[in-house]
Structure formats: C-alpha cells, structure tokens
Coordinates of C-alpha atoms in Angstrom, one line a residue:
M531 CA -49.6 44.5 -87.5
A532 CA -46.9 45.3 -89.7
A533 CA -45.5 42.3 -92.3
T534 CA -42.6 41.1 -91.4
R535 CA -39.8 41.1 -93.1
R536 CA -38.2 38.1 -94.8
E537 CA -34.9 38.0 -95.5
P538 CA -33.5 36.6 -99.1
Q539 CA -32.1 33.0 -98.7
V540 CA -30.2 33.8 -101.9
T541 CA -27.9 36.7 -102.8
V542 CA -29.5 39.2 -105.6
H543 CA -27.9 39.8 -109.0
N544 CA -29.9 43.0 -110.2
F545 CA -28.9 42.1 -114.4
S546 CA -31.9 44.3 -115.1
A547 CA -32.2 46.5 -117.8
G548 CA -32.5 49.6 -116.9
P549 CA -33.9 51.3 -114.1
A550 CA -31.0 49.6 -113.4
I551 CA -28.2 48.2 -110.7
L552 CA -26.5 50.9 -108.6
P553 CA -22.8 51.0 -107.3
R554 CA -23.7 49.6 -103.3
A555 CA -20.9 51.8 -101.9
V556 CA -23.2 54.7 -103.6
M557 CA -26.3 53.7 -102.0
Q558 CA -25.5 53.3 -98.7
Q559 CA -23.7 56.1 -98.8
A560 CA -27.2 58.0 -100.0
Q561 CA -29.4 55.7 -97.3
E562 CA -26.9 57.1 -94.9
E563 CA -27.1 61.0 -95.6
F564 CA -31.1 60.7 -96.3
L565 CA -32.6 62.2 -93.1
D566 CA -30.1 64.9 -92.4
W567 CA -27.2 65.7 -94.9
H568 CA -23.9 66.8 -93.3
G569 CA -25.4 68.0 -90.2
L570 CA -28.6 70.8 -91.7
G571 CA -31.3 68.1 -90.3
I572 CA -33.3 67.8 -93.9
S573 CA -33.2 65.4 -96.5
I574 CA -31.4 66.1 -99.8
A575 CA -35.0 65.8 -101.1
E576 CA -36.5 68.5 -100.0
M577 CA -33.6 70.8 -99.8
S578 CA -33.8 74.4 -102.3
H579 CA -32.0 73.4 -105.1
R580 CA -30.9 76.8 -104.6
S581 CA -29.7 76.4 -101.7
P582 CA -25.9 77.1 -100.7
A583 CA -25.7 73.6 -99.6
F584 CA -27.1 71.9 -103.1
T585 CA -25.1 74.7 -105.4
A586 CA -22.5 73.0 -103.7
V587 CA -23.4 69.1 -105.1
A588 CA -24.0 71.3 -108.5
E589 CA -20.7 72.3 -108.9
Q590 CA -18.9 69.6 -107.8
S591 CA -20.8 67.1 -110.2
V592 CA -19.6 69.0 -112.9
R593 CA -16.2 69.6 -112.0
D594 CA -16.3 65.2 -111.5
L595 CA -17.7 64.7 -115.1
T596 CA -16.0 67.1 -116.4
A597 CA -12.6 65.4 -114.7
L598 CA -14.0 62.1 -116.0
L599 CA -14.1 62.9 -119.9
A600 CA -11.9 65.2 -119.7
I601 CA -14.7 67.9 -121.3
P602 CA -13.6 70.4 -122.7
E603 CA -13.0 74.1 -121.7
N604 CA -16.3 74.7 -124.9
Y605 CA -19.1 72.4 -123.8
R606 CA -21.6 72.9 -121.4
V607 CA -23.2 69.9 -118.7
L608 CA -26.8 70.5 -118.6
F609 CA -28.8 68.4 -115.4
L610 CA -32.6 67.9 -117.5
Q611 CA -35.5 67.0 -116.3
G612 CA -37.4 63.6 -117.8
G613 CA -35.5 60.6 -120.2
A614 CA -33.1 60.7 -122.9
S615 CA -36.4 60.2 -124.5
H616 CA -36.8 64.7 -124.2
V617 CA -33.4 65.5 -125.9
M618 CA -34.6 62.9 -129.4
S619 CA -37.0 66.0 -129.4
M620 CA -34.5 69.0 -128.5
A621 CA -32.1 67.7 -131.1
P622 CA -34.1 68.9 -133.7
L623 CA -35.7 71.8 -132.1
N624 CA -32.3 73.4 -130.9
L625 CA -30.4 71.9 -134.0
C626 CA -32.3 73.4 -137.5
G627 CA -32.6 76.1 -136.8
K628 CA -29.9 78.8 -137.9
T629 CA -26.3 77.3 -139.4
R630 CA -24.0 78.9 -141.6
G631 CA -23.7 77.8 -144.7
G632 CA -26.2 74.6 -143.8
T633 CA -29.6 73.9 -145.4
G634 CA -30.5 74.0 -141.7
D635 CA -33.5 71.6 -141.5
C636 CA -32.4 68.6 -142.5
A637 CA -31.0 66.0 -140.2
D638 CA -28.9 62.8 -141.1
Y639 CA -29.8 59.5 -138.8
V640 CA -28.1 56.4 -139.0
I641 CA -30.8 53.2 -137.7
T642 CA -29.0 50.5 -135.4
G643 CA -32.2 49.7 -133.5
H644 CA -35.2 50.2 -131.3
W645 CA -34.1 53.8 -129.9
S646 CA -32.5 55.1 -133.1
Q647 CA -35.4 54.2 -134.6
R648 CA -38.1 56.7 -132.3
A649 CA -35.5 59.3 -132.4
M650 CA -35.9 59.6 -135.9
T651 CA -40.0 59.1 -135.9
E652 CA -40.1 61.7 -133.2
A653 CA -37.4 63.5 -135.9
E654 CA -40.0 64.0 -138.7
R655 CA -42.8 65.5 -136.8
L656 CA -39.8 68.4 -136.6
T657 CA -38.2 68.4 -140.1
R658 CA -36.8 67.0 -142.4
V659 CA -35.0 63.4 -142.1
N660 CA -32.3 61.7 -144.3
I661 CA -32.1 58.1 -143.1
A662 CA -27.7 57.9 -143.6
A663 CA -28.7 53.7 -143.2
S664 CA -30.3 51.4 -141.4
A665 CA -30.2 48.0 -140.9
A666 CA -33.6 46.7 -139.8
E667 CA -33.5 44.2 -142.7
V668 CA -30.8 42.3 -140.9
N669 CA -33.2 42.5 -137.8
F670 CA -30.8 45.1 -136.2
T671 CA -27.6 42.2 -135.5
T672 CA -24.5 44.5 -136.7
I673 CA -23.8 48.0 -138.0
P674 CA -23.6 49.2 -141.6
P675 CA -20.3 49.6 -143.0
L676 CA -19.7 53.7 -143.4
T677 CA -18.2 53.3 -146.9
D678 CA -22.7 52.2 -147.5
W679 CA -23.8 55.3 -145.5
R680 CA -25.2 58.0 -147.8
F681 CA -25.2 60.8 -146.3
S682 CA -27.2 64.7 -147.3
A683 CA -26.4 67.5 -148.6
R684 CA -24.5 69.3 -145.6
P685 CA -27.2 68.5 -143.1
A686 CA -27.7 70.1 -139.4
Y687 CA -26.8 67.1 -138.1
L688 CA -25.7 63.7 -137.6
Y689 CA -27.9 61.4 -135.3
Y690 CA -26.9 57.8 -134.0
C691 CA -27.3 55.4 -131.4
D692 CA -23.7 54.2 -129.2
N693 CA -25.5 51.8 -127.7
E694 CA -28.6 49.5 -128.3
T695 CA -30.0 48.5 -124.9
I696 CA -32.6 46.2 -126.6
A697 CA -30.3 45.1 -129.8
G698 CA -27.1 44.7 -127.5
V699 CA -25.5 46.2 -130.8
E700 CA -22.2 49.5 -129.4
F701 CA -20.5 51.0 -132.4
P702 CA -17.0 50.5 -131.4
A703 CA -15.9 53.8 -131.9
P704 CA -17.3 57.7 -133.1
P705 CA -18.1 57.6 -137.6
V706 CA -16.1 59.8 -139.0
L707 CA -17.9 61.9 -140.7
P708 CA -17.0 63.5 -144.5
D709 CA -15.7 66.5 -145.7
T710 CA -18.4 66.8 -147.4
C711 CA -21.4 67.2 -144.3
G712 CA -19.4 70.9 -143.5
E713 CA -20.6 71.9 -140.2
T714 CA -22.5 69.3 -139.6
A715 CA -23.0 68.2 -135.8
L716 CA -22.2 64.5 -134.3
V717 CA -25.4 64.7 -132.5
C718 CA -24.9 61.0 -129.8
D719 CA -27.4 59.3 -127.5
M720 CA -25.3 57.2 -125.2
T721 CA -28.0 56.1 -122.5
S722 CA -26.9 52.6 -121.5
N723 CA -23.4 53.2 -122.3
F724 CA -22.4 56.4 -120.8
L725 CA -19.5 56.5 -119.0
S726 CA -18.6 52.9 -119.4
R727 CA -15.6 53.6 -121.5
P728 CA -13.5 57.0 -122.4
L729 CA -14.8 59.2 -124.7
P730 CA -13.6 61.7 -127.5
V731 CA -15.9 64.1 -126.4
E732 CA -14.7 67.3 -129.3
R733 CA -15.5 65.1 -131.8
Y734 CA -19.1 65.7 -130.8
G735 CA -22.3 68.5 -130.9
L736 CA -23.8 67.1 -128.4
I737 CA -24.0 63.4 -126.4
F738 CA -27.1 62.9 -124.0
A739 CA -28.2 59.9 -121.6
G740 CA -30.4 59.2 -119.4
A741 CA -29.6 58.6 -116.1
Q742 CA -30.8 55.1 -115.3
K743 CA -28.2 53.1 -116.5
N744 CA -24.9 54.2 -115.1
M745 CA -25.2 57.0 -113.5
A746 CA -28.6 57.4 -110.9
P747 CA -32.4 56.7 -110.4
A748 CA -34.9 57.5 -113.9
G749 CA -36.2 61.3 -113.9
L750 CA -33.0 62.9 -114.7
T751 CA -30.6 63.5 -118.4
V752 CA -27.6 64.3 -118.7
A753 CA -26.2 66.7 -121.5
L754 CA -23.1 67.5 -123.2
V755 CA -23.8 70.6 -125.7
R756 CA -20.9 72.2 -127.9
E757 CA -21.0 76.2 -126.9
D758 CA -21.6 77.2 -130.8
L759 CA -24.2 75.5 -131.1
L760 CA -26.5 77.1 -128.4
D761 CA -27.7 79.8 -131.1
R762 CA -29.3 77.2 -133.8
A763 CA -31.9 76.3 -131.9
R764 CA -35.5 77.3 -133.8
A765 CA -37.2 80.6 -132.8
D766 CA -40.1 78.3 -131.7
V767 CA -38.6 76.3 -129.4
P768 CA -40.4 75.3 -125.6
F769 CA -38.5 77.0 -123.0
L770 CA -37.5 73.8 -120.8
Y771 CA -36.7 72.6 -123.9
H772 CA -34.4 75.0 -125.1
F773 CA -30.4 74.7 -124.1
K774 CA -28.9 77.6 -124.1
L775 CA -31.6 79.2 -121.8
L776 CA -30.9 76.1 -119.9
A777 CA -27.2 76.4 -120.2
E778 CA -27.9 80.3 -119.1
H779 CA -29.5 79.1 -115.6
D780 CA -26.7 76.3 -114.9
S781 CA -30.0 73.5 -115.7
M782 CA -31.8 75.2 -113.0
F783 CA -33.7 78.0 -114.8
N784 CA -36.5 75.8 -112.7
T785 CA -36.6 73.1 -110.1
P786 CA -34.6 70.2 -110.7
P787 CA -34.5 66.6 -110.2
V788 CA -32.0 66.9 -107.0
F789 CA -32.1 64.0 -105.0
S790 CA -31.3 62.2 -108.8
W791 CA -28.9 64.9 -109.5
Y792 CA -26.9 64.1 -106.2
L793 CA -27.0 60.3 -106.5
A794 CA -25.3 61.4 -110.1
G795 CA -23.0 63.1 -108.4
L796 CA -21.7 60.5 -105.7
T797 CA -22.0 58.3 -108.4
F798 CA -19.7 60.2 -110.4
A799 CA -17.5 60.7 -107.3
W800 CA -17.1 57.6 -106.7
M801 CA -16.1 56.6 -110.1
R802 CA -13.3 58.4 -109.6
T803 CA -11.9 56.9 -106.7
Q804 CA -11.9 53.1 -108.5
G805 CA -10.2 54.6 -111.9
G806 CA -12.2 56.5 -113.4
V807 CA -14.1 55.3 -116.9
E808 CA -10.8 53.4 -117.7
A809 CA -11.4 50.9 -115.1
M810 CA -15.0 51.2 -116.0
D811 CA -14.0 49.5 -119.5
A812 CA -12.1 46.9 -118.1
R813 CA -14.2 46.0 -116.0
A814 CA -17.0 45.7 -118.6
R815 CA -15.1 44.4 -121.0
R816 CA -14.1 41.7 -118.5
R817 CA -18.3 40.9 -117.8
S818 CA -18.9 41.1 -121.3
G819 CA -16.2 38.8 -122.7
K820 CA -17.2 36.4 -119.9
L821 CA -20.7 36.1 -121.1
Y822 CA -19.7 36.2 -125.5
E823 CA -17.2 33.4 -124.7
F824 CA -19.6 31.2 -122.1
I825 CA -22.4 31.8 -125.0
D826 CA -20.2 30.9 -128.4
G827 CA -19.0 27.2 -126.4
H828 CA -22.2 26.1 -126.4
E829 CA -25.1 24.8 -128.5
F830 CA -27.7 25.3 -126.2
Y831 CA -27.3 29.4 -126.2
R832 CA -26.7 32.2 -129.1
N833 CA -26.1 35.8 -129.3
P834 CA -27.6 36.6 -132.7
V835 CA -24.7 40.2 -133.0
A836 CA -22.1 40.7 -135.3
K837 CA -19.2 40.1 -132.7
P838 CA -17.4 43.2 -133.6
Y839 CA -20.3 45.7 -132.8
R840 CA -21.5 43.2 -129.8
S841 CA -22.2 45.4 -126.7
R842 CA -20.7 45.8 -123.5
M843 CA -23.2 46.3 -121.7
N844 CA -26.5 44.8 -123.0
V845 CA -26.0 40.8 -123.7
P846 CA -29.4 39.6 -125.4
F847 CA -29.4 35.4 -125.9
M848 CA -31.6 32.6 -126.9
L849 CA -32.0 29.4 -125.8
A850 CA -32.0 26.6 -128.1
D851 CA -35.6 25.5 -127.4
A852 CA -37.5 28.7 -127.1
G853 CA -39.9 26.3 -125.0
L854 CA -37.4 26.8 -122.1
D855 CA -37.8 30.2 -121.5
R856 CA -40.0 30.3 -119.0
A857 CA -38.3 27.6 -116.9
F858 CA -34.8 29.6 -117.5
L859 CA -36.6 32.6 -115.9
A860 CA -38.1 31.3 -113.3
A861 CA -34.6 28.9 -112.2
A862 CA -33.4 31.8 -112.7
E863 CA -35.5 33.9 -110.3
D864 CA -34.9 31.3 -107.6
N865 CA -31.0 31.5 -108.2
G866 CA -31.4 35.2 -107.2
L867 CA -30.9 36.3 -111.0
L868 CA -33.3 38.9 -111.9
G869 CA -33.9 41.2 -115.1
L870 CA -32.9 38.4 -117.5
K871 CA -36.6 38.6 -119.4
G872 CA -35.1 40.1 -123.0
H873 CA -37.4 42.7 -124.4
R874 CA -40.5 41.3 -125.7
S875 CA -39.5 42.6 -129.5
V876 CA -36.8 40.6 -129.2
G877 CA -38.0 37.4 -126.8
G878 CA -35.5 35.2 -125.0
M879 CA -33.0 36.9 -122.6
R880 CA -31.0 39.5 -121.6
A881 CA -27.9 40.4 -119.4
S882 CA -27.5 43.5 -118.8
M883 CA -24.0 44.5 -117.3
Y884 CA -24.1 48.2 -116.3
N885 CA -20.8 50.1 -113.9
G886 CA -22.9 49.4 -110.3
L887 CA -22.6 45.6 -111.8
P888 CA -19.9 43.4 -109.7
E889 CA -18.0 40.6 -111.9
A890 CA -19.0 38.1 -109.1
S891 CA -22.8 37.8 -110.4
V892 CA -21.5 37.3 -114.1
D893 CA -20.1 34.3 -112.3
A894 CA -23.0 33.2 -110.8
L895 CA -24.9 33.3 -114.0
L896 CA -22.2 31.6 -116.4
E897 CA -22.5 28.9 -112.9
F898 CA -25.9 28.5 -113.7
M899 CA -26.8 29.3 -117.2
A900 CA -24.1 25.6 -117.3
D901 CA -26.0 23.8 -114.8
F902 CA -29.5 24.3 -116.7
A903 CA -28.1 23.7 -120.0
A904 CA -26.6 20.7 -118.3
S905 CA -30.3 19.4 -116.4
H906 CA -32.1 20.5 -120.2
G907 CA -29.4 20.0 -123.1

C-alpha cells in the first residue's frame, strides 16, 4: 500500500545555496505543461531537441535572455551541458590558443574564494597561470584593491568569480583592465548572481553561469561569448568543449539538456514580466539589506565579510556560540527554514537568497533568528 503523503505543518522557506529555489509561478507552469506540452500529447522532457516545437522554445529563450541583459549582436548565447565547472576547463582551451599580438598561453586569475581557486587549479593543468591577486591570507573576507593586482604581460584573459557562493563575497562592479593588458579578454563566472542585476555585457569576453541558482535545475550552463574570441581555441580542444563548434550548431551539436533549457526559458519570460534584472536587483538589495542590518545589530550573530563586498545572494553568518549551531539548524528546520547550514569549509550558517526567494521568507528568518537569540543569548 502506498504511503500517505503528510501535508506540511509549516510554510517552507528554501535558503539552499543550490540547487536552489525557483520562482513558484515557473514551477506551476512547468507542472501544468509537463504531461501534455501545448496539446502535442507528449512532455517536453521526451520531445526531440530538433523538433519545430523545441526549436521555438530555444529561440524564444535566447530572445528573452538577450532582452533581459541587452546582449550586443556580436555575442553568441550558448546553452551548454553540465555545470559551470566545465567552463573552468573550456576557458583556457578556447582562449589560450591564437591571439593577435598577445602571448596567448598565459591567463591571469583573481582568487577571492573557493570557486575562483578551483578554476585556477584547473587552468594550471592547461596553460600558464599568473595569480594577479588573492584574498586567501584574509580568509576570503574581502576583495583585494585593484591597485594591488599584478597583471602578467598581455595575458590571454583575466578570470574572476563575480560572487563567491561559499565566502559570501561579491564584486560591486566589473574590474577595469589596464591598457597594458592589450587584447586581454575579461572572463567571469557569474553562476550565483547571474540575472540578479544589470550587466555591462560589452565589457566581457566570456560570461558563464550554472543554471541551478537563478535559472533552472542543475545540468545546464549558459555562456555568453564574444564572437571575435571563437577563433582563439587550441587545436586539440575536444569538440564538446569547443565554443565555435557549439555556436555554429546553436548549442545542438548533440542533445542538449532539453528540460533544463525549457525551464530556463520559462524563468527568463517570468523575469521579464516582473520588471527584468533591475527589479531582481532591487529585490535582492531589500532581502540582503534586511538580513545584514539584523546581523549587524545583534551581538549574537556576525558576518565576517567586509561591507563593500558583501554578497546580495549568499549571506554567511556565525553564532556567538558555535556550540549552538546544531540547535539552531534543528529549530530552523522545525520552523520550515531549510538549507541554512554553512559550507563545510566555513561552518556556521548561510542564507542564500536567489531571485526566486520571496521577501516573506527573509522576514520569517529574521523573526526566527530574533526568537532564537532571545532564548539562547
């Protein structure tokens, strides 16, 4: 006999760092369309990626994303299989081949946390790497000032992570490269803050983001590649890692992650109805601003990140007594507050607040944190 499903006794608030909360309206639409997509009698999850129906979905998703970010015409939008970690390999393979007037075989990296560190470690296997700056000595609680960055001579690209999900550190604006960098392309991992604020795409050579934060389920990565960089690849780049080949086939050289792509398209369309990335930024600032103000005003909690670089998406925080961590997390789950455990490398707590998170969830968290501090402080 099938088990009886018990209805939840409390409202659930999802603060998971990823896979993360998606807009409820998007999930409801996907549910309604799942078994019979637009009267075709089949699910989009079992539809040919080369069918006219899915081709229309794919093309609309590109149009919506282009409108959201005002993507210039000289960029190609790629929907890639796998996660952002794949692009950590793709960047040196595609950009450290042929360049005009540059060395071509060296890349500069700015290390501000776990994910930029991982990207640099992978790049070292594939090309020469120069660490232009690192915040490791201060436990990734800030971003080194640009005046302290040390660039190599005409690197193929400068790589940085716009928002470090674990450390809770976010760049307030894109870095400005010095004239001595020549044709250096600015490369950025925006996995955990993509589509959360306006973006000057024209400043970048490559932007990429895993879908599982602000777009869709895991298994899909979106990349924006400036067209002049498509001819820089090494001769030995594997074909599924080759930006130019994937662009020439409109991201369908082989079967793409159809369902994740479809959900990303629904999310892009939803965002446009909500006011676009400008509205997402305003919501993110309100959510994170409330939480930071509360933390700063209570001795029971603290956030270690320098204020100018605090993330709008991921807020790590510690209790005054780490011995209460387990009690905090258990009580939080009892109150429907899920996904608050900090990353194992940092400890403490972390509240991730992506585009799909309602502001009411933050209000519920603040109420719980106040009550917990009052009873345990």
